[in-house]
Short mmCIF file of C-alpha atoms and ligand atoms in Angstrom, two decimals:
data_model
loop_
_atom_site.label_atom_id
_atom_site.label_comp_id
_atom_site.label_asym_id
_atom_site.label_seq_id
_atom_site.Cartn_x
_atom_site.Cartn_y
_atom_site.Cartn_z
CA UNK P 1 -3.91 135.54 117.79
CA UNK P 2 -0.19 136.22 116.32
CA UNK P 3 0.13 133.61 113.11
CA UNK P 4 2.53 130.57 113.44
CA UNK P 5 5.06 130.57 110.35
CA UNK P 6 5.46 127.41 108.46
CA UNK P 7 8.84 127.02 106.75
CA UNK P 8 8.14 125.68 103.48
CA UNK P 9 10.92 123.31 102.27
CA UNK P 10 11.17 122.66 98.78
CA UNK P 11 12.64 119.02 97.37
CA UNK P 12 11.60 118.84 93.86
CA UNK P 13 15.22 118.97 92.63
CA UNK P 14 16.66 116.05 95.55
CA UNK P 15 13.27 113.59 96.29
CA UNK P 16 11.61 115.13 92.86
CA UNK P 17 14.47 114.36 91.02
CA UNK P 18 14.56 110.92 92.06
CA UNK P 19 12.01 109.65 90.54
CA UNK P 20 12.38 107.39 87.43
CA UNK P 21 12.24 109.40 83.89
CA UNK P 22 12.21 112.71 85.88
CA UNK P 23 16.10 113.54 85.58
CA UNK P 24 16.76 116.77 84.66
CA UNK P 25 19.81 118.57 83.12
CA UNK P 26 21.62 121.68 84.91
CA UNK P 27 20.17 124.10 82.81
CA UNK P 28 16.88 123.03 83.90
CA UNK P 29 17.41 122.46 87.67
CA UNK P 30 18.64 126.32 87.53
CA UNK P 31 15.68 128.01 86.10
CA UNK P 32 13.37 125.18 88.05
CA UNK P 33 15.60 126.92 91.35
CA UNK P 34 14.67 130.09 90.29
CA UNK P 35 11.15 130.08 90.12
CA UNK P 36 11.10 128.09 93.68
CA UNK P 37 12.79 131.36 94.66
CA UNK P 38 10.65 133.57 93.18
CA UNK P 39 7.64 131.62 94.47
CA UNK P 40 8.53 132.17 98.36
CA UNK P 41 9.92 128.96 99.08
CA UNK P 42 12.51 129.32 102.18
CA UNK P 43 14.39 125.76 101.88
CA UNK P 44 15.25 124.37 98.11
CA UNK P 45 16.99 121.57 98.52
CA UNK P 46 18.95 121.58 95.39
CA UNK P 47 20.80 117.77 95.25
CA UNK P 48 21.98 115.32 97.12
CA UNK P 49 26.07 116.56 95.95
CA UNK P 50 28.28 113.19 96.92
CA UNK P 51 25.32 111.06 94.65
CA UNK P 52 27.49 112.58 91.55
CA UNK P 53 29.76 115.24 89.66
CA UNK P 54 26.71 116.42 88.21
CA UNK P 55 25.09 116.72 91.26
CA UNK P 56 27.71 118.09 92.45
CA UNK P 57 28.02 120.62 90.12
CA UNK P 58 24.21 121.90 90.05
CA UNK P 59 24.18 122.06 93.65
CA UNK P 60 26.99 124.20 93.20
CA UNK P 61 25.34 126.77 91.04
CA UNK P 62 22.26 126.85 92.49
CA UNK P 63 23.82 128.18 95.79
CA UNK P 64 25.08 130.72 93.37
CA UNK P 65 21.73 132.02 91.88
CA UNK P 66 19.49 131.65 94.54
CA UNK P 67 18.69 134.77 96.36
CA UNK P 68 16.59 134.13 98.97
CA UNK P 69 15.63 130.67 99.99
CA UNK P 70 17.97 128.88 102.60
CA UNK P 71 20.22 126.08 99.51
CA UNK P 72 20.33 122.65 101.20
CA UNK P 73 22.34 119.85 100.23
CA UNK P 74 21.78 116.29 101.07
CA UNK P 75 24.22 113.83 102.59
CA UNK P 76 24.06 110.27 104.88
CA UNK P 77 25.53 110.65 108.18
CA UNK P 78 29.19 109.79 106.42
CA UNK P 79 31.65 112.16 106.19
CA UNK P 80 32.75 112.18 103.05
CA UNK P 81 29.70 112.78 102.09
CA UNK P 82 29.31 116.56 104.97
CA UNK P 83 32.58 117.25 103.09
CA UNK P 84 31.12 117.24 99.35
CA UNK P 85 27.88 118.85 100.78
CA UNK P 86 30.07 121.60 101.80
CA UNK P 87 32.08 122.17 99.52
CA UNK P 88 28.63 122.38 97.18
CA UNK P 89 27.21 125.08 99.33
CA UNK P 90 30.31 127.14 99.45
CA UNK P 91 28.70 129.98 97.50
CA UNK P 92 25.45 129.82 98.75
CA UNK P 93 24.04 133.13 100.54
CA UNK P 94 22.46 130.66 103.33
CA UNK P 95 23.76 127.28 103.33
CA UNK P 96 22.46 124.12 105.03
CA UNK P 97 23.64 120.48 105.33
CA UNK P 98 20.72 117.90 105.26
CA UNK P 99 22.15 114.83 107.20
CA UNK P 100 20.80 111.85 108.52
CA UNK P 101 20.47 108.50 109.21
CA UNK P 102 17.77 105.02 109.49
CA UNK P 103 16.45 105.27 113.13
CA UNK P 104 13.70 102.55 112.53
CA UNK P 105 14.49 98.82 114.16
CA UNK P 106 14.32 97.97 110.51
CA UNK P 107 16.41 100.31 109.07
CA UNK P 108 19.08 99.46 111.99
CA UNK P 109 18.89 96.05 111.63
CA UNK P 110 18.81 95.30 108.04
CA UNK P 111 20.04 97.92 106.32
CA UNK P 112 22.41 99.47 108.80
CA UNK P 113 23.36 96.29 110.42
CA UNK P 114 24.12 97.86 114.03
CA UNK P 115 23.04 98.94 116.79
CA UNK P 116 20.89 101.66 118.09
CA UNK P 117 23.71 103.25 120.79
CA UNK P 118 26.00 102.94 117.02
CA UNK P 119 23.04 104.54 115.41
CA UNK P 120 23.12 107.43 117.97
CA UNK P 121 26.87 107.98 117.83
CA UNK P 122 26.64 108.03 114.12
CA UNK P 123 24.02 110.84 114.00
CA UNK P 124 25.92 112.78 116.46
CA UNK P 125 29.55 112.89 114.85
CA UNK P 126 27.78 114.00 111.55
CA UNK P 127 25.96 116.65 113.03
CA UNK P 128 29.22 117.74 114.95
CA UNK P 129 31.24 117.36 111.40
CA UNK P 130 28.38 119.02 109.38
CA UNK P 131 28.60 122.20 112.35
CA UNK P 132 31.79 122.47 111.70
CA UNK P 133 31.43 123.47 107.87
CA UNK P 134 27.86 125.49 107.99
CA UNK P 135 25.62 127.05 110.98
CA UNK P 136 22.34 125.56 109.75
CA UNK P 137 22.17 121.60 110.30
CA UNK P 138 19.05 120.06 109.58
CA UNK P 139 18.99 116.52 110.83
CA UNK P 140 17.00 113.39 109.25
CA UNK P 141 15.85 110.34 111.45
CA UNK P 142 15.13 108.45 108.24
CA UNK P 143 11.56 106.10 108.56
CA UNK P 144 11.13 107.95 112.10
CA UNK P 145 7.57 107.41 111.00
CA UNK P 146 8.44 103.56 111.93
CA UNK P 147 11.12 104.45 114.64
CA UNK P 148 9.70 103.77 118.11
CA UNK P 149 8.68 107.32 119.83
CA UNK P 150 11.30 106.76 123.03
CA UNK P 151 14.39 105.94 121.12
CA UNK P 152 13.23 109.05 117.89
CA UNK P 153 13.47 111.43 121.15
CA UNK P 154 16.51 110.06 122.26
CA UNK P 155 18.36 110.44 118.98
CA UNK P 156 16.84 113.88 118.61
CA UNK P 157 17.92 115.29 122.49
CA UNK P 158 21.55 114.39 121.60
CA UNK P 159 21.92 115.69 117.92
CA UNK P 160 20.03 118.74 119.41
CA UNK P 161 22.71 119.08 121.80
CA UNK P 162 25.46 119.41 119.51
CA UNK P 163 23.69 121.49 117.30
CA UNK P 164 21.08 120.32 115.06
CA UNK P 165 18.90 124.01 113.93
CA UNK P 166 16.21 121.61 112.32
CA UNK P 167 14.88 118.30 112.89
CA UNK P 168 13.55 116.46 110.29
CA UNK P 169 10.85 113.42 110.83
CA UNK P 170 10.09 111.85 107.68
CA UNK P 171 7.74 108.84 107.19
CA UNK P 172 9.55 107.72 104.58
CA UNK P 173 7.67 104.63 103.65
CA UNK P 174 4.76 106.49 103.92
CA UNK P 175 3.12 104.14 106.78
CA UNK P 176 1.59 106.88 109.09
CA UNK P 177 -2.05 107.99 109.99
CA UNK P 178 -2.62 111.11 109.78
CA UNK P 179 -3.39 110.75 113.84
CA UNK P 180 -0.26 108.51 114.11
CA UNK P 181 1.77 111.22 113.09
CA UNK P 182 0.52 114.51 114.46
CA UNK P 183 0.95 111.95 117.88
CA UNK P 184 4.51 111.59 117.10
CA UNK P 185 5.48 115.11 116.26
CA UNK P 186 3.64 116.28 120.19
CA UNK P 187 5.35 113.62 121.64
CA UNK P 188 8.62 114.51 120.58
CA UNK P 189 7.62 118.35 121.49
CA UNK P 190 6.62 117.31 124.89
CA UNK P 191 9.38 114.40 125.66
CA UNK P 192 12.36 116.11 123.76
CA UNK P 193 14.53 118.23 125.74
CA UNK P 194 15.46 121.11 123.72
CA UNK P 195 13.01 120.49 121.03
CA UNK P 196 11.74 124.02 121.50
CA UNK P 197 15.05 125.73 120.03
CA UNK P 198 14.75 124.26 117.28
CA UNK P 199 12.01 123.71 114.11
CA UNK P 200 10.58 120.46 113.88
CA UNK P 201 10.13 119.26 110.01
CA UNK P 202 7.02 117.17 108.35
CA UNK P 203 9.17 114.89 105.54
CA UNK P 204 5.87 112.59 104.47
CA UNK P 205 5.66 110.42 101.63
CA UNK P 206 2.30 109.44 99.82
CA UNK P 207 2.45 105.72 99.61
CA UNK P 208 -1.13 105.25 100.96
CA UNK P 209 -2.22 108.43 99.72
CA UNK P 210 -1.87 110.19 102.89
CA UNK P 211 1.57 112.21 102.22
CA UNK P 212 -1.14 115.84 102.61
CA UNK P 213 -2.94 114.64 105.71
CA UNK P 214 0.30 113.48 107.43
CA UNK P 215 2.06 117.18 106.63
CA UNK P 216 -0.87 119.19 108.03
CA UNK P 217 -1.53 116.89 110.74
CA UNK P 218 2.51 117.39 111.93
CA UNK P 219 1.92 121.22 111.35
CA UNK P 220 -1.27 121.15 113.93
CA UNK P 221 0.78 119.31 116.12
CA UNK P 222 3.64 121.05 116.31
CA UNK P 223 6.33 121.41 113.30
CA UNK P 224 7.27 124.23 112.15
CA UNK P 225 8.89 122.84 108.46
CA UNK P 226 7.04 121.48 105.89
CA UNK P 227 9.06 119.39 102.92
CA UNK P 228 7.22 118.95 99.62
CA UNK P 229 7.47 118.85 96.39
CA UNK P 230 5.79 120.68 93.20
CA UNK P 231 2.99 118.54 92.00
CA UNK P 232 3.76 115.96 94.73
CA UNK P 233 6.59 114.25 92.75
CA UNK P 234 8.98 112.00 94.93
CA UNK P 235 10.01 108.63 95.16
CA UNK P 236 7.41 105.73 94.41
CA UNK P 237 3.91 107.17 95.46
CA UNK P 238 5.30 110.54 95.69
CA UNK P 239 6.35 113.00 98.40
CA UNK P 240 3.86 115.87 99.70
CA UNK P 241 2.57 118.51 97.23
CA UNK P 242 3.34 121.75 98.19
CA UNK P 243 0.51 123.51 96.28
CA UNK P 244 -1.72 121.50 98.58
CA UNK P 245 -0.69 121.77 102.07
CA UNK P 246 0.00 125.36 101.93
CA UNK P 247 -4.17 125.90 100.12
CA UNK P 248 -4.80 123.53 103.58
CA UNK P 249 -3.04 125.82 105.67
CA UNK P 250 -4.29 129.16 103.93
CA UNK P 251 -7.78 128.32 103.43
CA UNK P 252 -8.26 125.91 107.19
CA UNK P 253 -6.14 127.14 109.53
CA UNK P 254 -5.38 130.67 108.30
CA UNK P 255 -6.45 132.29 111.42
CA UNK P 256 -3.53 129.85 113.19
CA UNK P 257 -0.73 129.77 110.27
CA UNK P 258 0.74 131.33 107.48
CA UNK P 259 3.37 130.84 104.43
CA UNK P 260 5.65 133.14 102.85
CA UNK P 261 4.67 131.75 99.50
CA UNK P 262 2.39 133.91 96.56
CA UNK P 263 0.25 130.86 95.42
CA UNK P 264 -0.86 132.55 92.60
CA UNK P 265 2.41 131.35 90.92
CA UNK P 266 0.65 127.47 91.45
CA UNK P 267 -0.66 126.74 88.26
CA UNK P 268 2.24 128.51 86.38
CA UNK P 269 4.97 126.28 88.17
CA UNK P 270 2.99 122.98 88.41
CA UNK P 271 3.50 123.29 84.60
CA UNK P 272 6.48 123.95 83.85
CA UNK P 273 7.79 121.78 86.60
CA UNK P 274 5.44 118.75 84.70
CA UNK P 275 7.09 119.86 80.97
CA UNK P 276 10.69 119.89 82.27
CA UNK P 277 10.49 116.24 84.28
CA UNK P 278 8.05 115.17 81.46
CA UNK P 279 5.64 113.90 84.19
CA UNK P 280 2.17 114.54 83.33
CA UNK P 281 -0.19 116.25 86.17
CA UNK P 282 -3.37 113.98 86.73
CA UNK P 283 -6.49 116.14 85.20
CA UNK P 284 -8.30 115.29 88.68
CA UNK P 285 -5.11 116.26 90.59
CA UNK P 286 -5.90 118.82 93.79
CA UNK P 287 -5.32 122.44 92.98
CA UNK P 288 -3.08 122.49 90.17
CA UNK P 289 -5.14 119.50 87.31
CA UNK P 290 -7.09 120.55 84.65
CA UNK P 291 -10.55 119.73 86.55
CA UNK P 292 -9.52 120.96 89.65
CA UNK P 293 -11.67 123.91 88.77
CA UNK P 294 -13.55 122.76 86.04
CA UNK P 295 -17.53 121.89 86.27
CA UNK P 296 -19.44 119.75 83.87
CA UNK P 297 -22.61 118.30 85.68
CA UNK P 298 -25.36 120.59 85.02
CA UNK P 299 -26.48 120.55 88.74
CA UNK P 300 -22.80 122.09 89.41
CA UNK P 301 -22.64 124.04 86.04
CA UNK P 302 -26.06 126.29 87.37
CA UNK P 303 -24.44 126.53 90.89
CA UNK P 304 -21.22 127.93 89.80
CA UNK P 305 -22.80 130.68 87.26
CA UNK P 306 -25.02 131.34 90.01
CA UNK P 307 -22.53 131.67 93.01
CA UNK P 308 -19.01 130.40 92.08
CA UNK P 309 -18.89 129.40 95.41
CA UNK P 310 -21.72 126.87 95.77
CA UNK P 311 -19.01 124.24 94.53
CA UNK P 312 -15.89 125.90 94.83
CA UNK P 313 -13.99 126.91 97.97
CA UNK P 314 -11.17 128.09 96.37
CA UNK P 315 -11.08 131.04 94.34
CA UNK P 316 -8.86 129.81 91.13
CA UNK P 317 -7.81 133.28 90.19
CA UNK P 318 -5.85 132.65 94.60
CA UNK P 319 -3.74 129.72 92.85
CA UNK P 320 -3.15 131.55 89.09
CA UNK P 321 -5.98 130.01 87.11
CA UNK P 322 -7.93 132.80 85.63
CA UNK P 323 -10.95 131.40 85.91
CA UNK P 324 -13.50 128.65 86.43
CA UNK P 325 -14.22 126.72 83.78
CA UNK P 326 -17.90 125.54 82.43
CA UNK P 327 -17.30 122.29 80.04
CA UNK P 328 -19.91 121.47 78.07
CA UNK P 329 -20.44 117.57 77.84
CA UNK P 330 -23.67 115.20 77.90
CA UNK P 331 -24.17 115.82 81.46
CA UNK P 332 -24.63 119.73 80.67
CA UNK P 333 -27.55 121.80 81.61
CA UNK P 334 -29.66 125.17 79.65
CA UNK P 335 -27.40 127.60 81.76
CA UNK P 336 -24.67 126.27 80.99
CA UNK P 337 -25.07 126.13 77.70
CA UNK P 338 -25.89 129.57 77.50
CA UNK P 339 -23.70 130.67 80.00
CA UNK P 340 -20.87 129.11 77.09
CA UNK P 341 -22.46 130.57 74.16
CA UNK P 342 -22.44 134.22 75.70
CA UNK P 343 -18.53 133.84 76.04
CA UNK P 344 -18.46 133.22 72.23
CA UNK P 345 -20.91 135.94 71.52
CA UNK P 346 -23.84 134.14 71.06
CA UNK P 347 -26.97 135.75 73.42
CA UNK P 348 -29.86 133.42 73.00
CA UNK P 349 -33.42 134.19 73.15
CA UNK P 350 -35.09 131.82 75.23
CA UNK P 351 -36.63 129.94 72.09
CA UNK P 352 -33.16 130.06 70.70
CA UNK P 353 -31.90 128.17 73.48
CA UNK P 354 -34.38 126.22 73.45
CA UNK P 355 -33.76 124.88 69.85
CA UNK P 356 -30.08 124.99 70.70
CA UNK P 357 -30.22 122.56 73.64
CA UNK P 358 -31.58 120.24 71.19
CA UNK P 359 -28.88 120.41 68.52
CA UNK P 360 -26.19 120.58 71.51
CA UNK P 361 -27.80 117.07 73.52
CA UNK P 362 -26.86 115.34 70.17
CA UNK P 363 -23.93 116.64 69.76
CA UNK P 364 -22.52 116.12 73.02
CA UNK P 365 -24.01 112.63 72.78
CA UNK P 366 -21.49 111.92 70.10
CA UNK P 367 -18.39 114.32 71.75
CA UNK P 368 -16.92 114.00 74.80
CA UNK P 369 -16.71 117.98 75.00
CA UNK P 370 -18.51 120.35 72.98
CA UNK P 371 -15.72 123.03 72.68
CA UNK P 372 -15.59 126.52 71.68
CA UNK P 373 -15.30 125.73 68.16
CA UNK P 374 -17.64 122.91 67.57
CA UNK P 375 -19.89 125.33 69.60
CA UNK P 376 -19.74 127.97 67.40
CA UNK P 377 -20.69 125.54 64.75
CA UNK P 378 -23.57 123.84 66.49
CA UNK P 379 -24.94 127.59 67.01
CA UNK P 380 -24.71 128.63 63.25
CA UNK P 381 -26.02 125.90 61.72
CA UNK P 382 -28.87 125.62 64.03
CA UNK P 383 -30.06 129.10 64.37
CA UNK P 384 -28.45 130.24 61.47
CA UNK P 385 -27.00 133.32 62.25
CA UNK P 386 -23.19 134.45 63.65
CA UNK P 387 -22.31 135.24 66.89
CA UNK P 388 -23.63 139.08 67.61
CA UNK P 389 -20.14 139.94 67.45
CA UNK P 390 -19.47 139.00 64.30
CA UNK P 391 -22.60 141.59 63.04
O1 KIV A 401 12.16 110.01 102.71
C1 KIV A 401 13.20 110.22 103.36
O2 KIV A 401 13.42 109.70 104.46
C2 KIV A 401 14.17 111.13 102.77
C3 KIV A 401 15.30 111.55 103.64
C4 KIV A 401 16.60 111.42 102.93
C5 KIV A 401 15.06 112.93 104.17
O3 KIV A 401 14.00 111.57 101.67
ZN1 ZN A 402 11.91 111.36 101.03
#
């Protein structure tokens, strides 16, 4: 069976960005632009330009450096604001506007304070506008994940018609199931007339933890974009994390889909997207934390030096972690222990380990990790010799 491409649409440097403490300077947002380039992205959404001069400005020479990846800019359905996105992307090798507006009853009646026919005829003239600047128009139904199913397709068949290339449906509060969404993106593939010239896009916030599940459930159904972030960063509970939905859709439904992204660049970029924005990566976090490939139960510890795949199904060298790691705590058995001691030259004797184990339960006891040093000095003092080594 030929493999479905998922566009992979980067907004680290427009949702990312957004998020409180996370601002970053030019210089930053460049070599942060950069490295999504390198790393296979095809969408970077670099700012949202009207927001400010700065903005403006970085959007401005991120078109210019980036080789590959599609730049996007960001604007509202106003058209001041399809004029400054423009003028942004002017340099870019493939420019697209981002535009968009609330399609949700609440986002019409209290924020927008109109009507849905106004709604419609809004979305449409900044499509139109936006086609007039660039070729590639991606259009937002912002809180479509709210936005009642008949009226979504309705604004989608007419900014399709004057000619939206990507249609973006995010669940911007964060509100769907995972089945409540993949039912939303094949309804609009099934009910949307002209739906099938153009790429449907997954936009799916994390607010009840779901931001992942939502993504890959739109992908099964039927989208053809994914937007995420690096490390999951986006407003309040986050947007989706890229390192995770493409691992979903390379490790679950490879034989269905594929990326153009080298995921060994995962852990690399996780951190240095963490040190510039000065947000710290949860240890536990999926795929890119510390532990996400670390063991310390001794049940695990004896699988994984066994077999590393009797608890890991992903490979960690795939997302640019070198290797599995054994930590020695408390909860550590014998192999690991030796398994640990070996790396630091140490090749004990069964009785050695024996007396080893001892030394190490008590040490452990009073450590939360025995590491590499302590180790060393646990082993020397206790069998009173240096690491073979060292002979
Ligand atoms: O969450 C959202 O709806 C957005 C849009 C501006 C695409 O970020
Ligand atoms: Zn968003």
């Amino acid at each position: 069976m030929e493999k479905t491409r998922i566009h992979i649409f980067d907004t680290t440097l427009r949702d990312g960005e957004q998020v409180p403490g996370c601002k970053l300077e030019q210089k930053q947002k460049i070599i942060i632009a950069k490295r999504l380039d390198l790393l296979g992205v095809d969408v970077i959404e670099a700012g949202f330009p009207i927001s400010s001069p700065g903005d403006f400005d970085s959007v401005m020479k991120i078109a210019k450096v980036v080789k590959n990846a599609t730049v996007c800019g960001l604007s509202r359905a106003v058209m001041k604001d399809i004029e400054v996105a423009a003028d942004a992307l002017k340099y870019a090798r493939k420019p697209r506007i981002h535009t968009g507006i609330g399609t949700s009853d609440s986002h019409i009646i209290h924020k927008l304070r109109t009507t849905r026919d106004n709604v419609i005829e809004r979305a449409v003239a900044a499509v139109k506008y936006a086609k007039s600047f660039v070729e590639d128009v991606e259009f937002y139904a912002e809180d479509a994940g709210r936005t009642d199913n008949e009226f979504l397709a309705r604004v989608l068949e007419e900014v399709i018609k004057v000619g939206a290339t990507v249609v973006n449906i995010p669940d911007t509060t964060g509100y769907c199931l995972p089945h409540e969404y993949g039912a939303k993106i094949k309804y609009l593939v099934d009910n949307v007339k002209g739906i099938d010239k153009v790429q449907i896009s997954t936009h799916c916030h994390n607010d009840l933890g779901l931001a992942t599940a939502n993504s890959v459930a739109g992908v099964v159904a039927g989208a053809l974009q994914v937007e995420s972030t690096i490390n999951g960063i986006g407003e309040r509970a986050g947007n989706t994390a890229m390192e995770e939905v493409v691992m979903i859709l390379k490790h679950r439904y490879g034989d269905r889909f594929e990326t153009g992204i080298d995921t060994t660049q995962f852990h690399d970029i996780s951190r240095f997207v963490s040190d510039q924005m000065g947000m710290v990566v949860q240890a536990n976090k999926a795929i890119v934390g510390d532990n996400a490939f670390a063991h310390s139960s001794g049940i695990h510890q004896d699988g994984v030096i066994k077999e590393r795949s009797t608890y890991e199904i992903i490979d960690p060298v795939e997302v640019g972690v070198n290797k599995s790691s054994i930590i020695l705590t408390a909860r550590s058995g014998r192999a690991a222990l030796a398994f640990r001691a070996k790396e630091i030259g140490f090749d004990l004797m069964k009785k050695e380990l024996d007396i080893a184990y001892t030394h190490f339960l008590e040490w452990a006891d009073r450590m939360k990790e025995v590491n590499d040093e302590a180790l060393r000095q646990l082993l020397e003092e206790c069998l009173s010799r240096p690491a073979s080594s060292d002979w």
